[in-house]
Amino acid sequence: MRIVIDILIVLSILFALAGVVGIIRMPDAYTRMQSSTNVSTFGVLGVLIAGILYSIIYLGDVSMAIKLAVLIVFYLITSPIAGHAIARAAYRSKTPKTPQTIVDKYGEDLEDE
Amino acid sequence: MKKTTAAAFFGTLIVCYIFWLLITGQIVSIFTGDASWQILVAGGIVSIIVSLFAARFFIHKKAFHLYNPIRFFLLLFYCIIIFGWELIKANVSMAIRAFGSTKNLKPGFVKIPTKLKSDYALAMLSNSITLTPGTITMDVVEQDGENYLYVHCIDAEKEDMEKAGKDIKGAMEPWIRRIWE
């Protein structure tokens, strides 16, 4: 069972690394945000799930596991809201897009208003 | 400002009290028989005060919608199986993209239609889309009685609105409709 917990932690570290590398390499603000969701989903969820398994199996502390599960619920509810807000604010304050962008329906519709 | 209805108050009260039991660890103590009555009573008082203030923001209509056990298990099933599978697929493809070449990315802002109507369903769909790596919901608008989402998508190859929508929403939309409508 220990090996499952270790694999989960290593996997989530790998995904967090991929997210950080993506943040450095992507061309503009929006694609960087896309890459950062890699960190904020698997990077966090893997560690938390490993924590749940560890506290049930090795610590025998079910209330700790329940607290971690509640943490997952709140994390999944609140973290995307910051994502919407940052992306929308970036667009409205005219952050430059990469020239590779192929369609921009949002900009077209904003100009019509 | 909306008024607090009794149904909304009790709906919020139950959610608050369940979360109190979960984070104080009393839910385990109840089963082992050493729950402390002081913590239970204090939680009740705090829940009543909180739900008096928060009920009108939390529940607008159909207060006991999710207390139907079938809907609740559908919600759990969606969160763990359907959404989990979408997360795994998107995470792997995004991780590969981060290490690969960034020259041939085709990001774009697409507009996708959705058939969902209620506030909670729309919020859940846009949160699910944002949590999936590769797509971020930027805005929700209502035009001629239809709801549309603006999504920034890192691989916007498809110009067609319906097709792009099907690609981004995947299996998530029908499940959310089953849960909330």
Tab-separated table of N, CA and C in Angstrom, chain A:
chain	number	residue	atom	x	y	z
A	1	MET	N	0.835	-1.208	0.000
A	1	MET	CA	0.000	0.000	0.000
A	1	MET	C	0.862	1.248	0.000
A	2	ARG	N	1.999	1.152	0.690
A	2	ARG	CA	2.922	2.286	0.763
A	2	ARG	C	3.350	2.733	-0.642
A	3	ILE	N	3.499	1.737	-1.558
A	3	ILE	CA	3.998	2.063	-2.889
A	3	ILE	C	2.974	2.922	-3.647
A	4	VAL	N	1.667	2.668	-3.399
A	4	VAL	CA	0.632	3.469	-4.069
A	4	VAL	C	0.736	4.932	-3.638
A	5	ILE	N	0.929	5.136	-2.327
A	5	ILE	CA	1.037	6.508	-1.818
A	5	ILE	C	2.243	7.204	-2.423
A	6	ASP	N	3.383	6.474	-2.470
A	6	ASP	CA	4.587	7.086	-3.040
A	6	ASP	C	4.386	7.434	-4.508
A	7	ILE	N	3.744	6.528	-5.268
A	7	ILE	CA	3.526	6.802	-6.693
A	7	ILE	C	2.652	8.030	-6.877
A	8	LEU	N	1.612	8.149	-6.031
A	8	LEU	CA	0.736	9.328	-6.148
A	8	LEU	C	1.521	10.611	-5.919
A	9	ILE	N	2.387	10.609	-4.889
A	9	ILE	CA	3.137	11.839	-4.585
A	9	ILE	C	4.101	12.156	-5.722
A	10	VAL	N	4.803	11.123	-6.241
A	10	VAL	CA	5.763	11.372	-7.320
A	10	VAL	C	5.045	11.874	-8.565
A	11	LEU	N	3.883	11.274	-8.889
A	11	LEU	CA	3.126	11.712	-10.066
A	11	LEU	C	2.710	13.171	-9.932
A	12	SER	N	2.227	13.543	-8.735
A	12	SER	CA	1.747	14.918	-8.619
A	12	SER	C	2.910	15.894	-8.681
A	13	ILE	N	4.099	15.480	-8.191
A	13	ILE	CA	5.263	16.360	-8.329
A	13	ILE	C	5.630	16.506	-9.803
A	14	LEU	N	5.532	15.404	-10.568
A	14	LEU	CA	5.833	15.477	-11.999
A	14	LEU	C	4.891	16.437	-12.709
A	15	PHE	N	3.575	16.345	-12.372
A	15	PHE	CA	2.621	17.233	-13.043
A	15	PHE	C	2.857	18.682	-12.635
A	16	ALA	N	3.225	18.901	-11.367
A	16	ALA	CA	3.510	20.273	-10.939
A	16	ALA	C	4.723	20.813	-11.681
A	17	LEU	N	5.729	19.942	-11.898
A	17	LEU	CA	6.916	20.367	-12.653
A	17	LEU	C	6.527	20.724	-14.078
A	18	ALA	N	5.661	19.877	-14.694
A	18	ALA	CA	5.228	20.169	-16.065
A	18	ALA	C	4.512	21.504	-16.122
A	19	GLY	N	3.690	21.782	-15.111
A	19	GLY	CA	2.985	23.049	-15.090
A	19	GLY	C	3.936	24.230	-15.015
A	20	VAL	N	4.966	24.112	-14.160
A	20	VAL	CA	5.896	25.230	-13.990
A	20	VAL	C	6.712	25.435	-15.262
A	21	VAL	N	7.165	24.325	-15.870
A	21	VAL	CA	7.900	24.447	-17.138
A	21	VAL	C	7.022	25.115	-18.182
A	22	GLY	N	5.730	24.735	-18.209
A	22	GLY	CA	4.810	25.358	-19.154
A	22	GLY	C	4.662	26.848	-18.910
A	23	ILE	N	4.587	27.250	-17.634
A	23	ILE	CA	4.440	28.677	-17.331
A	23	ILE	C	5.624	29.451	-17.890
A	24	ILE	N	6.819	28.868	-17.818
A	24	ILE	CA	7.987	29.590	-18.326
A	24	ILE	C	7.999	29.614	-19.854
A	25	ARG	N	7.567	28.511	-20.494
A	25	ARG	CA	7.791	28.403	-21.934
A	25	ARG	C	6.660	28.937	-22.800
A	26	MET	N	5.442	29.047	-22.270
A	26	MET	CA	4.307	29.439	-23.112
A	26	MET	C	4.418	30.898	-23.564
A	27	PRO	N	3.831	31.229	-24.718
A	27	PRO	CA	4.059	32.559	-25.302
A	27	PRO	C	3.321	33.731	-24.660
A	28	ASP	N	2.064	33.569	-24.187
A	28	ASP	CA	1.384	34.750	-23.640
A	28	ASP	C	0.651	34.421	-22.349
A	29	ALA	N	0.014	35.434	-21.777
A	29	ALA	CA	-0.569	35.293	-20.443
A	29	ALA	C	-1.621	34.197	-20.377
A	30	TYR	N	-2.461	34.102	-21.429
A	30	TYR	CA	-3.578	33.146	-21.366
A	30	TYR	C	-3.073	31.711	-21.439
A	31	THR	N	-2.125	31.450	-22.343
A	31	THR	CA	-1.616	30.075	-22.429
A	31	THR	C	-0.822	29.724	-21.174
A	32	ARG	N	-0.215	30.715	-20.542
A	32	ARG	CA	0.471	30.428	-19.270
A	32	ARG	C	-0.516	30.032	-18.193
A	33	MET	N	-1.682	30.712	-18.189
A	33	MET	CA	-2.698	30.327	-17.211
A	33	MET	C	-3.188	28.917	-17.442
A	34	GLN	N	-3.304	28.539	-18.731
A	34	GLN	CA	-3.708	27.167	-19.031
A	34	GLN	C	-2.734	26.182	-18.415
A	35	SER	N	-1.455	26.487	-18.544
A	35	SER	CA	-0.463	25.573	-18.013
A	35	SER	C	-0.511	25.534	-16.490
A	36	SER	N	-0.841	26.672	-15.870
A	36	SER	CA	-0.830	26.686	-14.409
A	36	SER	C	-1.958	25.849	-13.822
A	37	THR	N	-3.023	25.557	-14.604
A	37	THR	CA	-4.061	24.686	-14.037
A	37	THR	C	-3.544	23.272	-13.841
A	38	ASN	N	-2.472	22.909	-14.574
A	38	ASN	CA	-1.840	21.622	-14.325
A	38	ASN	C	-1.380	21.505	-12.880
A	39	VAL	N	-0.735	22.565	-12.385
A	39	VAL	CA	-0.278	22.563	-10.995
A	39	VAL	C	-1.468	22.520	-10.069
A	40	SER	N	-2.509	23.330	-10.406
A	40	SER	CA	-3.566	23.487	-9.421
A	40	SER	C	-4.551	22.329	-9.424
A	41	THR	N	-4.502	21.406	-10.400
A	41	THR	CA	-5.375	20.232	-10.262
A	41	THR	C	-4.592	19.018	-9.787
A	42	PHE	N	-3.817	18.394	-10.678
A	42	PHE	CA	-3.155	17.154	-10.266
A	42	PHE	C	-2.053	17.405	-9.257
A	43	GLY	N	-1.385	18.557	-9.377
A	43	GLY	CA	-0.316	18.847	-8.440
A	43	GLY	C	-0.792	18.864	-6.999
A	44	VAL	N	-2.019	19.371	-6.789
A	44	VAL	CA	-2.548	19.451	-5.432
A	44	VAL	C	-3.337	18.200	-5.070
A	45	LEU	N	-4.203	17.744	-6.019
A	45	LEU	CA	-5.087	16.620	-5.706
A	45	LEU	C	-4.299	15.349	-5.391
A	46	GLY	N	-3.207	15.107	-6.138
A	46	GLY	CA	-2.430	13.890	-5.901
A	46	GLY	C	-1.887	13.849	-4.485
A	47	VAL	N	-1.318	14.971	-4.026
A	47	VAL	CA	-0.760	15.016	-2.676
A	47	VAL	C	-1.861	14.844	-1.639
A	48	LEU	N	-3.028	15.490	-1.873
A	48	LEU	CA	-4.099	15.388	-0.879
A	48	LEU	C	-4.655	13.969	-0.799
A	49	ILE	N	-4.817	13.317	-1.976
A	49	ILE	CA	-5.331	11.936	-1.944
A	49	ILE	C	-4.328	11.013	-1.258
A	50	ALA	N	-3.031	11.235	-1.540
A	50	ALA	CA	-2.008	10.452	-0.846
A	50	ALA	C	-2.089	10.689	0.657
A	51	GLY	N	-2.345	11.928	1.055
A	51	GLY	CA	-2.487	12.233	2.478
A	51	GLY	C	-3.660	11.513	3.106
A	52	ILE	N	-4.787	11.432	2.361
A	52	ILE	CA	-5.953	10.718	2.887
A	52	ILE	C	-5.608	9.249	3.126
A	53	LEU	N	-4.992	8.613	2.104
A	53	LEU	CA	-4.639	7.195	2.247
A	53	LEU	C	-3.677	6.999	3.419
A	54	TYR	N	-2.678	7.890	3.523
A	54	TYR	CA	-1.673	7.742	4.588
A	54	TYR	C	-2.310	7.868	5.957
A	55	SER	N	-3.209	8.866	6.119
A	55	SER	CA	-3.751	9.054	7.463
A	55	SER	C	-4.721	7.948	7.839
A	56	ILE	N	-5.372	7.316	6.848
A	56	ILE	CA	-6.245	6.195	7.203
A	56	ILE	C	-5.410	4.963	7.528
A	57	ILE	N	-4.432	4.657	6.666
A	57	ILE	CA	-3.763	3.366	6.796
A	57	ILE	C	-2.665	3.393	7.849
A	58	TYR	N	-1.847	4.476	7.843
A	58	TYR	CA	-0.692	4.452	8.743
A	58	TYR	C	-0.937	5.171	10.054
A	59	LEU	N	-1.770	6.232	10.049
A	59	LEU	CA	-2.032	6.925	11.305
A	59	LEU	C	-3.297	6.416	11.972
A	60	GLY	N	-4.179	5.759	11.205
A	60	GLY	CA	-5.426	5.283	11.784
A	60	GLY	C	-6.320	6.410	12.260
A	61	ASP	N	-6.197	7.581	11.644
A	61	ASP	CA	-6.906	8.764	12.107
A	61	ASP	C	-7.931	9.167	11.046
A	62	VAL	N	-9.183	8.677	11.200
A	62	VAL	CA	-10.169	8.914	10.151
A	62	VAL	C	-10.577	10.384	10.106
A	63	SER	N	-10.589	11.068	11.271
A	63	SER	CA	-11.050	12.462	11.252
A	63	SER	C	-10.083	13.345	10.468
A	64	MET	N	-8.781	12.995	10.500
A	64	MET	CA	-7.808	13.719	9.679
A	64	MET	C	-8.114	13.517	8.196
A	65	ALA	N	-8.442	12.275	7.815
A	65	ALA	CA	-8.763	11.997	6.417
A	65	ALA	C	-9.981	12.780	5.977
A	66	ILE	N	-10.989	12.890	6.872
A	66	ILE	CA	-12.195	13.637	6.520
A	66	ILE	C	-11.865	15.110	6.310
A	67	LYS	N	-10.958	15.641	7.169
A	67	LYS	CA	-10.575	17.042	6.988
A	67	LYS	C	-9.907	17.250	5.636
A	68	LEU	N	-9.061	16.320	5.232
A	68	LEU	CA	-8.402	16.460	3.927
A	68	LEU	C	-9.425	16.378	2.793
A	69	ALA	N	-10.448	15.506	2.948
A	69	ALA	CA	-11.473	15.398	1.906
A	69	ALA	C	-12.256	16.701	1.794
A	70	VAL	N	-12.572	17.309	2.957
A	70	VAL	CA	-13.264	18.601	2.938
A	70	VAL	C	-12.406	19.655	2.252
A	71	LEU	N	-11.084	19.568	2.488
A	71	LEU	CA	-10.148	20.493	1.839
A	71	LEU	C	-10.228	20.352	0.327
A	72	ILE	N	-10.316	19.110	-0.175
A	72	ILE	CA	-10.439	18.899	-1.623
A	72	ILE	C	-11.697	19.567	-2.146
A	73	VAL	N	-12.824	19.389	-1.416
A	73	VAL	CA	-14.088	19.969	-1.868
A	73	VAL	C	-13.967	21.489	-1.980
A	74	PHE	N	-13.466	22.135	-0.910
A	74	PHE	CA	-13.358	23.593	-0.948
A	74	PHE	C	-12.367	24.037	-2.012
A	75	TYR	N	-11.306	23.274	-2.178
A	75	TYR	CA	-10.306	23.650	-3.181
A	75	TYR	C	-10.912	23.614	-4.577
A	76	LEU	N	-11.692	22.547	-4.860
A	76	LEU	CA	-12.282	22.425	-6.198
A	76	LEU	C	-13.333	23.494	-6.441
A	77	ILE	N	-13.999	23.962	-5.374
A	77	ILE	CA	-15.002	25.005	-5.587
A	77	ILE	C	-14.342	26.357	-5.811
A	78	THR	N	-13.295	26.678	-5.029
A	78	THR	CA	-12.804	28.059	-5.052
A	78	THR	C	-11.728	28.328	-6.095
A	79	SER	N	-10.879	27.344	-6.427
A	79	SER	CA	-9.731	27.691	-7.270
A	79	SER	C	-10.114	28.088	-8.706
A	80	PRO	N	-11.134	27.471	-9.365
A	80	PRO	CA	-11.463	27.935	-10.711
A	80	PRO	C	-12.018	29.357	-10.751
A	81	ILE	N	-12.618	29.810	-9.650
A	81	ILE	CA	-13.187	31.159	-9.655
A	81	ILE	C	-12.077	32.192	-9.809
A	82	ALA	N	-10.936	31.951	-9.147
A	82	ALA	CA	-9.786	32.831	-9.343
A	82	ALA	C	-9.345	32.772	-10.799
A	83	GLY	N	-9.414	31.579	-11.413
A	83	GLY	CA	-9.049	31.435	-12.822
A	83	GLY	C	-9.898	32.291	-13.728
A	84	HIS	N	-11.266	32.241	-13.547
A	84	HIS	CA	-12.137	33.089	-14.375
A	84	HIS	C	-11.755	34.545	-14.195
A	85	ALA	N	-11.605	34.943	-12.924
A	85	ALA	CA	-11.419	36.362	-12.640
A	85	ALA	C	-10.127	36.868	-13.264
A	86	ILE	N	-9.044	36.080	-13.149
A	86	ILE	CA	-7.765	36.549	-13.682
A	86	ILE	C	-7.819	36.613	-15.207
A	87	ALA	N	-8.399	35.555	-15.853
A	87	ALA	CA	-8.421	35.552	-17.318
A	87	ALA	C	-9.254	36.710	-17.849
A	88	ARG	N	-10.416	36.938	-17.212
A	88	ARG	CA	-11.301	37.990	-17.688
A	88	ARG	C	-10.673	39.363	-17.470
A	89	ALA	N	-10.049	39.553	-16.313
A	89	ALA	CA	-9.410	40.839	-16.038
A	89	ALA	C	-8.254	41.072	-16.994
A	90	ALA	N	-7.505	40.007	-17.302
A	90	ALA	CA	-6.386	40.150	-18.237
A	90	ALA	C	-6.902	40.576	-19.596
A	91	TYR	N	-8.021	39.971	-20.040
A	91	TYR	CA	-8.538	40.335	-21.360
A	91	TYR	C	-9.056	41.764	-21.379
A	92	ARG	N	-9.800	42.124	-20.326
A	92	ARG	CA	-10.414	43.464	-20.309
A	92	ARG	C	-9.375	44.556	-20.166
A	93	SER	N	-8.222	44.260	-19.557
A	93	SER	CA	-7.180	45.287	-19.462
A	93	SER	C	-6.237	45.197	-20.660
A	94	LYS	N	-6.678	44.494	-21.731
A	94	LYS	CA	-5.977	44.467	-23.016
A	94	LYS	C	-4.554	43.928	-22.919
A	95	THR	N	-4.399	42.844	-22.164
A	95	THR	CA	-3.126	42.137	-22.164
A	95	THR	C	-2.881	41.574	-23.562
A	96	PRO	N	-1.676	41.775	-24.149
A	96	PRO	CA	-1.460	41.333	-25.530
A	96	PRO	C	-1.584	39.819	-25.691
A	97	LYS	N	-2.204	39.424	-26.840
A	97	LYS	CA	-2.315	38.003	-27.158
A	97	LYS	C	-1.153	37.618	-28.060
A	98	THR	N	-0.799	36.342	-28.043
A	98	THR	CA	0.232	35.876	-28.943
A	98	THR	C	-0.287	35.909	-30.391
A	99	PRO	N	0.566	36.224	-31.372
A	99	PRO	CA	0.104	36.248	-32.769
A	99	PRO	C	-0.351	34.893	-33.282
A	100	GLN	N	-0.080	33.824	-32.536
A	100	GLN	CA	-0.544	32.505	-32.984
A	100	GLN	C	-2.047	32.314	-32.775
A	101	THR	N	-2.689	33.217	-32.019
A	101	THR	CA	-4.116	33.063	-31.730
A	101	THR	C	-4.924	33.005	-33.022
A	102	ILE	N	-5.750	31.965	-33.203
A	102	ILE	CA	-6.429	31.810	-34.484
A	102	ILE	C	-7.846	32.371	-34.487
A	103	VAL	N	-8.599	32.245	-33.401
A	103	VAL	CA	-9.929	32.865	-33.383
A	103	VAL	C	-10.057	33.718	-32.133
A	104	ASP	N	-10.843	34.794	-32.208
A	104	ASP	CA	-11.085	35.629	-31.045
A	104	ASP	C	-12.541	36.085	-31.057
A	105	LYS	N	-13.435	35.167	-30.703
A	105	LYS	CA	-14.862	35.495	-30.691
A	105	LYS	C	-15.177	36.485	-29.583
A	106	TYR	N	-14.447	36.385	-28.471
A	106	TYR	CA	-14.740	37.241	-27.325
A	106	TYR	C	-14.471	38.701	-27.665
A	107	GLY	N	-13.318	38.956	-28.335
A	107	GLY	CA	-13.000	40.324	-28.717
A	107	GLY	C	-14.006	40.883	-29.696
A	108	GLU	N	-14.411	40.064	-30.699
A	108	GLU	CA	-15.394	40.533	-31.683
A	108	GLU	C	-16.694	40.928	-30.996
A	109	ASP	N	-17.142	40.088	-30.047
A	109	ASP	CA	-18.424	40.383	-29.403
A	109	ASP	C	-18.314	41.554	-28.450
A	110	LEU	N	-17.129	41.767	-27.857
A	110	LEU	CA	-16.978	42.908	-26.950
A	110	LEU	C	-17.040	44.218	-27.724
A	111	GLU	N	-16.479	44.206	-28.975
A	111	GLU	CA	-16.498	45.435	-29.765
A	111	GLU	C	-17.915	45.812	-30.176
A	112	ASP	N	-18.767	44.806	-30.377
A	112	ASP	CA	-20.132	45.095	-30.811
A	112	ASP	C	-20.929	45.845	-29.755
A	113	GLU	N	-20.595	45.625	-28.474
A	113	GLU	CA	-21.425	46.174	-27.399
A	113	GLU	C	-21.396	47.696	-27.351
